[in-house]
Every structure is written in C-alpha cells, then in structure tokens.
XYZ file of C-alpha atoms in Angstrom:
142
model
C 12.309 -19.586 -56.518
C 11.214 -16.179 -57.608
C 11.897 -13.275 -55.223
C 8.184 -12.424 -54.968
C 7.208 -15.924 -53.915
C 10.142 -16.022 -51.475
C 9.027 -12.750 -49.826
C 5.450 -14.019 -49.575
C 6.659 -17.192 -47.834
C 8.776 -15.179 -45.400
C 5.794 -12.915 -44.659
C 3.489 -15.926 -44.081
C 6.104 -17.559 -41.832
C 6.527 -14.326 -39.854
C 2.737 -13.881 -39.490
C 2.285 -17.482 -38.330
C 5.154 -17.194 -35.814
C 3.809 -13.880 -34.512
C 0.302 -15.296 -34.031
C 1.605 -18.361 -32.206
C 3.779 -16.246 -29.912
C 0.943 -13.810 -29.248
C -1.409 -16.689 -28.411
C 1.176 -18.122 -26.027
C 1.656 -14.771 -24.289
C -2.102 -14.211 -23.934
C -2.590 -17.739 -22.580
C 0.141 -17.205 -20.000
C -1.374 -13.881 -18.956
C -4.804 -15.472 -18.610
C -3.416 -18.239 -16.397
C -1.458 -15.767 -14.304
C -4.467 -13.476 -13.854
C -6.733 -16.404 -12.975
C -4.195 -17.688 -10.460
C -3.890 -14.301 -8.807
C -7.657 -13.938 -8.562
C -7.982 -17.372 -6.999
C -5.357 -16.650 -4.338
C -6.298 -13.037 -3.557
C -6.706 -12.237 0.114
C -10.318 -11.737 1.254
C -11.548 -8.167 1.572
C -11.467 -6.726 5.051
C -14.745 -6.712 6.952
C -16.977 -3.704 6.361
C -16.644 -1.309 9.275
C -14.367 -3.773 11.063
C -17.392 -5.910 11.984
C -16.360 -9.580 12.146
C -18.155 -12.373 10.350
C -21.179 -13.717 12.221
C -21.891 -10.476 14.109
C -24.318 -7.574 14.005
C -22.517 -4.288 14.710
C -24.218 -0.969 15.476
C -22.280 2.292 15.484
C -23.137 5.638 17.094
C -21.344 7.574 14.321
C -21.515 7.539 10.552
C -18.914 5.647 8.522
C -18.774 2.829 11.097
C -17.337 4.933 13.928
C -18.191 4.575 17.603
C -19.051 0.870 17.847
C -21.505 0.586 20.741
C -23.293 -2.724 20.326
C -22.589 -6.169 18.832
C -24.461 -9.438 18.833
C -23.795 -12.918 17.483
C -27.217 -14.330 18.355
C -29.514 -15.371 15.495
C -32.731 -15.767 17.518
C -33.116 -13.211 20.307
C -34.261 -9.714 21.190
C -31.958 -7.262 22.877
C -33.633 -4.330 24.661
C -32.157 -0.881 24.949
C -30.765 -0.607 21.421
C -30.874 3.005 20.344
C -31.174 4.321 23.881
C -27.535 5.517 23.775
C -28.484 8.947 22.474
C -30.473 7.816 19.467
C -30.541 5.172 16.778
C -27.401 3.748 15.176
C -25.889 6.127 12.632
C -24.356 3.174 10.746
C -24.526 -0.614 10.949
C -23.210 -3.883 9.536
C -25.231 -7.102 9.688
C -22.896 -10.047 9.152
C -25.464 -12.457 10.574
C -27.152 -14.989 8.270
C -30.580 -13.668 9.392
C -32.333 -10.329 9.126
C -32.617 -8.032 12.144
C -35.868 -6.237 12.885
C -35.781 -3.056 14.890
C -38.775 -2.437 17.148
C -39.871 0.732 18.908
C -42.737 2.470 20.652
C -44.891 4.874 18.658
C -46.972 7.777 19.910
C -50.383 6.542 21.008
C -49.284 2.927 20.599
C -49.267 2.104 24.273
C -46.703 -0.373 25.543
C -46.710 -2.458 22.381
C -43.512 -2.413 20.360
C -43.966 -1.836 16.636
C -41.736 -2.961 13.784
C -39.812 0.143 12.682
C -37.027 -1.060 10.364
C -35.395 -4.195 8.943
C -31.695 -4.794 8.389
C -31.310 -7.564 5.821
C -28.803 -10.372 6.274
C -25.497 -9.099 4.935
C -26.818 -5.527 4.926
C -24.788 -2.483 5.851
C -24.893 1.285 5.589
C -22.411 3.968 6.527
C -25.186 6.503 7.236
C -28.725 5.633 8.351
C -29.820 9.239 8.479
C -30.822 8.614 12.123
C -34.535 9.029 11.474
C -35.950 5.829 13.023
C -35.805 5.350 16.784
C -36.054 1.873 18.195
C -35.932 0.177 21.554
C -35.175 -3.442 20.682
C -33.268 -5.344 18.013
C -34.621 -8.814 17.264
C -32.810 -11.362 15.134
C -34.167 -14.317 13.220
C -37.818 -13.253 13.201
C -38.267 -13.121 16.978
C -41.160 -10.850 18.020
C -40.628 -8.879 21.259
C -44.344 -8.570 22.099
C-alpha cells in the first residue's frame, strides 16, 4: 500500500470515529437535558399566592397580603376599602375577577371598573382604579 493511500485511510477512519463519538456525546447530552427538564421542580407561586386563590396586596411587588378568595362564583364587598385599591395582585383562579365600584353621579349602582384575567398578575397596578367589590366567575353585584 502506498503511503498516500494509507494516510488517506487513517484520516477517513479518524473522521468516521470522531463523528460517531460526537454523535454519541450529543445524543447523551440531549437525553440528559430532556430528563432534567422533565423532572424540574415547579416554579414557586407568583407573590406567594397559592394555586386556586385570588390574592390582593396593599403594597407593590406582592407585599402586604390583605385579601384572598378561593370562590369562583361570588362577590365580596369591601375590597379596596383598606386605604385604596390593591397595589398588586395574583389571580390563580380559573375564572376572571371583575372589580366593581361606585362612580360620581352614578347613584348606588356599582359599575364595572377593571377585570383581572384568569391567571393574571401584576406587581404594580398603579393604584388608579378604586373599587368596592370583587366578583368572580361573571357574578354581577347589582
């Protein structure tokens, strides 16, 4: 066998071995990464609000928890009367929450002021909407 042909064969053998080993390593990494992703611990609840609850906070960044509810079809009066509207909230209920309040010249009828979608959360509402009742699951307080 000529030296040139021999070197070419060695190079081809080396390239083939390298590719097979690289493919094996990448496959192992893919399986390992997939396994880790499948067994990763769930993320902690936003603002510390447990699953299946609506949590309202008096401070921004989920501080000062002052009201929780697990009901999906009720109205709770007095929400926001603790010195103003919630500064942050987490809605871990499967339904949206509508916030109702009185408006100037509106008499004693409560008006829809804001909606918190199911799964919605914010660390800072801006505190611009005042409300008097929180109603879950489409319940109307009037």
